[in-house]
């Protein structure tokens, strides 16, 4: 009997000497976590959309940096846009964290293999600007879809998220689109008569 | 005699390589049909070992981008209200930002040497590593250390390739780029993470519940 007790004590001692790699999971009330699942899911999906856009811009930057293309101004514009899209993804992640989300399923939030851009070659600066403008338009329409889902959940109209998406995200989308459309218009006019020279000069403006 | 011939041949080869663009221009300008196409194909930025190193450089850039997202997810995990460890979140977010910038710089570097980026050319080690990134503190620190070491190994392997004295591989400029942009920084990061892992291991090797030690370590990481 004694030896059993000693054995148990030894075992406890052994367990206690081990590394404590894990801490306890606290019990927090859940009433404050009020986002509807359908809404959370579409916002999670949109994180990936923003990162896809980031990689698409990175591909544009890579293309215009090439020695055989040599449009450093365009490359500069697109590399900057890539980092901005990544910032948008991070802003959405921070929003979800603030609302008590992302306590599980974080690993599946970004699938690297879905991010690689499909289009990596452009025939001209103007064709890339057109693609960029269309990309922004598609992101804008996806944000509008998010808003629809998040205000339509039967039990919970997510006013706060909708306000955030409308005020912050949509404002940036519309301003960005106007900027791209303006640039494209100027470039089209410059290249109309002067082709290569127009694009060369416009590229230097973007530096 | 043989040696002299070899040297002569080498000089000829160098001379012709150096004149490729000029020759191309002369040929194109003198040939009406080529002139019509108006395309010079030999005037590029490639020299040294870029052609043979291009694929590995693409893989390195993709690894940097991919790993920057892994660190972003690790930071995200520590930012949720249950983990609530702003210090760990800051550490991993910092690693993510660094790798993202390095990824972009690597893409620019490839093009600076006359190469092209390919976002689908992924290093084998990435496909093999698809575990969960939602980890306890000590686990995540060890994971971060392993990731940084795997990137450092990729840089070393590439450096070795470019130090290969075969004519089409040798490229001290790529080696220099890797040394300057990666090696010093990676050394610092790896040392820092190893120190953190060691400290955490010691702090958690106590009889008490680790929560207070983890809290204090997180406070330290926030500074």
Coordinates of C-alpha atoms in Angstrom, one line a residue, chain B residues 12-183:
Chain B
X12 CA 36.0 35.3 -78.8
X13 CA 33.0 33.9 -76.9
X14 CA 33.1 36.8 -74.4
X15 CA 33.5 39.3 -77.3
X16 CA 30.5 37.9 -79.2
X17 CA 28.4 37.7 -76.0
X18 CA 29.2 41.3 -75.3
X19 CA 28.1 42.3 -78.8
X20 CA 24.9 40.4 -79.1
X21 CA 22.6 43.4 -78.7
X22 CA 24.7 45.5 -81.1
X23 CA 24.8 42.7 -83.6
X24 CA 21.1 42.3 -83.3
X25 CA 20.5 46.0 -83.9
X26 CA 22.8 46.0 -87.0
X27 CA 21.2 42.9 -88.4
X28 CA 17.7 44.2 -87.8
X29 CA 18.4 47.7 -89.2
X30 CA 20.1 46.2 -92.4
X31 CA 17.4 43.7 -93.1
X32 CA 14.1 45.1 -94.5
X33 CA 11.9 42.2 -93.3
X34 CA 13.3 42.2 -89.8
X35 CA 13.1 46.0 -89.7
X36 CA 9.4 45.7 -90.5
X37 CA 8.8 43.6 -87.4
X38 CA 10.8 46.1 -85.4
X39 CA 11.6 43.7 -82.6
X40 CA 15.0 43.4 -81.0
X41 CA 15.3 40.1 -79.2
X42 CA 18.9 40.1 -77.9
X43 CA 18.8 43.4 -76.0
X44 CA 17.9 42.1 -72.5
X45 CA 19.3 42.5 -69.0
X46 CA 20.3 38.8 -68.6
X47 CA 23.9 37.9 -67.8
X48 CA 25.6 35.4 -65.5
X49 CA 23.6 32.7 -63.9
X50 CA 20.1 34.2 -63.9
X51 CA 18.6 31.7 -66.3
X52 CA 19.5 28.7 -64.2
X53 CA 18.7 30.5 -60.9
X54 CA 15.4 32.0 -62.0
X55 CA 13.2 29.1 -60.9
X56 CA 14.7 29.0 -57.4
X57 CA 14.4 32.7 -57.1
X58 CA 10.7 32.4 -58.0
X59 CA 10.3 29.7 -55.4
X60 CA 12.0 31.9 -52.7
X61 CA 9.7 34.8 -53.5
X62 CA 6.6 32.5 -53.3
X63 CA 7.8 31.1 -50.0
X64 CA 8.2 34.5 -48.6
X65 CA 4.7 35.6 -49.6
X66 CA 3.2 32.3 -48.5
X67 CA 4.9 32.4 -45.1
X68 CA 4.0 36.0 -44.6
X69 CA 0.3 34.8 -44.7
X70 CA 1.1 32.0 -42.3
X71 CA 2.5 34.5 -39.8
X72 CA -0.6 36.8 -40.4
X73 CA -2.8 33.9 -39.4
X74 CA -0.7 33.2 -36.3
X75 CA -1.0 36.9 -35.4
X76 CA -4.8 36.7 -36.0
X77 CA -5.1 33.7 -33.6
X78 CA -3.4 35.7 -30.8
X79 CA -5.6 38.7 -31.5
X80 CA -8.9 36.9 -30.7
X81 CA -10.5 37.6 -27.3
X82 CA -9.8 34.1 -25.9
X83 CA -6.1 34.2 -26.6
X84 CA -5.8 38.0 -26.0
X85 CA -2.0 38.2 -26.3
X86 CA -1.2 41.5 -28.0
X87 CA 2.6 40.8 -27.6
X88 CA 2.5 37.6 -29.5
X89 CA 0.1 39.2 -32.0
X90 CA 2.6 42.0 -32.5
X91 CA 5.6 39.7 -32.9
X92 CA 3.9 37.5 -35.6
X93 CA 2.4 40.5 -37.4
X94 CA 5.9 42.0 -37.5
X95 CA 7.3 38.8 -39.0
X96 CA 4.4 38.8 -41.6
X97 CA 5.0 42.4 -42.6
X98 CA 8.8 41.7 -43.0
X99 CA 8.2 38.7 -45.2
X100 CA 5.6 40.5 -47.3
X101 CA 8.1 43.3 -48.0
X102 CA 10.8 40.8 -48.7
X103 CA 8.5 39.0 -51.1
X104 CA 7.8 42.1 -53.1
X105 CA 11.5 43.0 -53.1
X106 CA 12.3 39.5 -54.4
X107 CA 9.9 39.9 -57.3
X108 CA 11.5 43.2 -58.1
X109 CA 14.9 41.6 -57.9
X110 CA 14.1 38.8 -60.4
X111 CA 12.9 41.4 -62.9
X112 CA 16.0 43.5 -62.2
X113 CA 18.1 40.7 -63.5
X114 CA 16.0 40.2 -66.6
X115 CA 14.0 37.3 -65.2
X116 CA 10.2 36.8 -64.8
X117 CA 8.1 36.0 -61.8
X118 CA 5.9 32.9 -61.7
X119 CA 3.5 32.7 -58.8
X120 CA 2.7 29.1 -59.4
X121 CA 6.3 27.8 -59.0
X122 CA 6.1 26.8 -55.3
X123 CA 8.9 25.2 -53.2
X124 CA 8.3 21.5 -52.2
X125 CA 8.6 22.3 -48.5
X126 CA 5.5 24.4 -48.6
X127 CA 3.2 21.7 -49.8
X128 CA 4.4 19.3 -47.1
X129 CA 3.7 21.8 -44.3
X130 CA -0.1 22.3 -44.0
X131 CA -0.7 21.9 -40.2
X132 CA -2.8 24.1 -38.0
X133 CA -1.5 27.6 -37.1
X134 CA -3.7 28.0 -34.1
X135 CA -1.1 27.0 -31.5
X136 CA -0.2 27.4 -27.8
X137 CA 2.5 30.0 -27.1
X138 CA 5.5 27.7 -26.9
X139 CA 4.3 25.7 -29.9
X140 CA 3.8 28.8 -32.0
X141 CA 7.3 30.2 -31.1
X142 CA 8.9 26.9 -32.1
X143 CA 6.9 26.9 -35.3
X144 CA 8.0 30.5 -36.1
X145 CA 11.6 29.5 -35.5
X146 CA 11.3 26.5 -37.9
X147 CA 9.7 28.6 -40.6
X148 CA 12.5 31.2 -40.4
X149 CA 15.1 28.5 -40.5
X150 CA 13.5 26.9 -43.5
X151 CA 13.6 30.2 -45.4
X152 CA 17.2 30.7 -44.4
X153 CA 18.0 27.2 -45.8
X154 CA 16.3 28.1 -49.0
X155 CA 18.5 31.2 -49.3
X156 CA 21.7 29.2 -48.5
X157 CA 20.8 26.5 -51.1
X158 CA 20.3 29.2 -53.7
X159 CA 23.5 30.9 -52.7
X160 CA 25.3 27.5 -53.2
X161 CA 23.8 27.2 -56.7
X162 CA 25.1 30.6 -57.7
X163 CA 28.6 29.8 -56.4
X164 CA 28.7 26.8 -58.7
X165 CA 31.6 27.4 -61.0
X166 CA 29.9 26.1 -64.1
X167 CA 29.6 29.0 -66.6
X168 CA 25.8 29.1 -66.7
X169 CA 25.4 28.9 -62.9
X170 CA 28.1 31.2 -61.5
X171 CA 26.6 34.5 -60.4
X172 CA 28.2 36.4 -57.5
X173 CA 25.7 39.2 -58.0
X174 CA 22.8 37.0 -56.9
X175 CA 25.0 35.7 -54.1
X176 CA 25.7 39.3 -53.0
X177 CA 22.0 40.1 -53.2
X178 CA 21.1 37.1 -51.0
X179 CA 23.8 38.0 -48.5
X180 CA 22.9 41.6 -48.3
X181 CA 19.1 41.4 -48.2
X182 CA 18.5 38.2 -46.3
X183 CA 21.4 36.7 -44.4

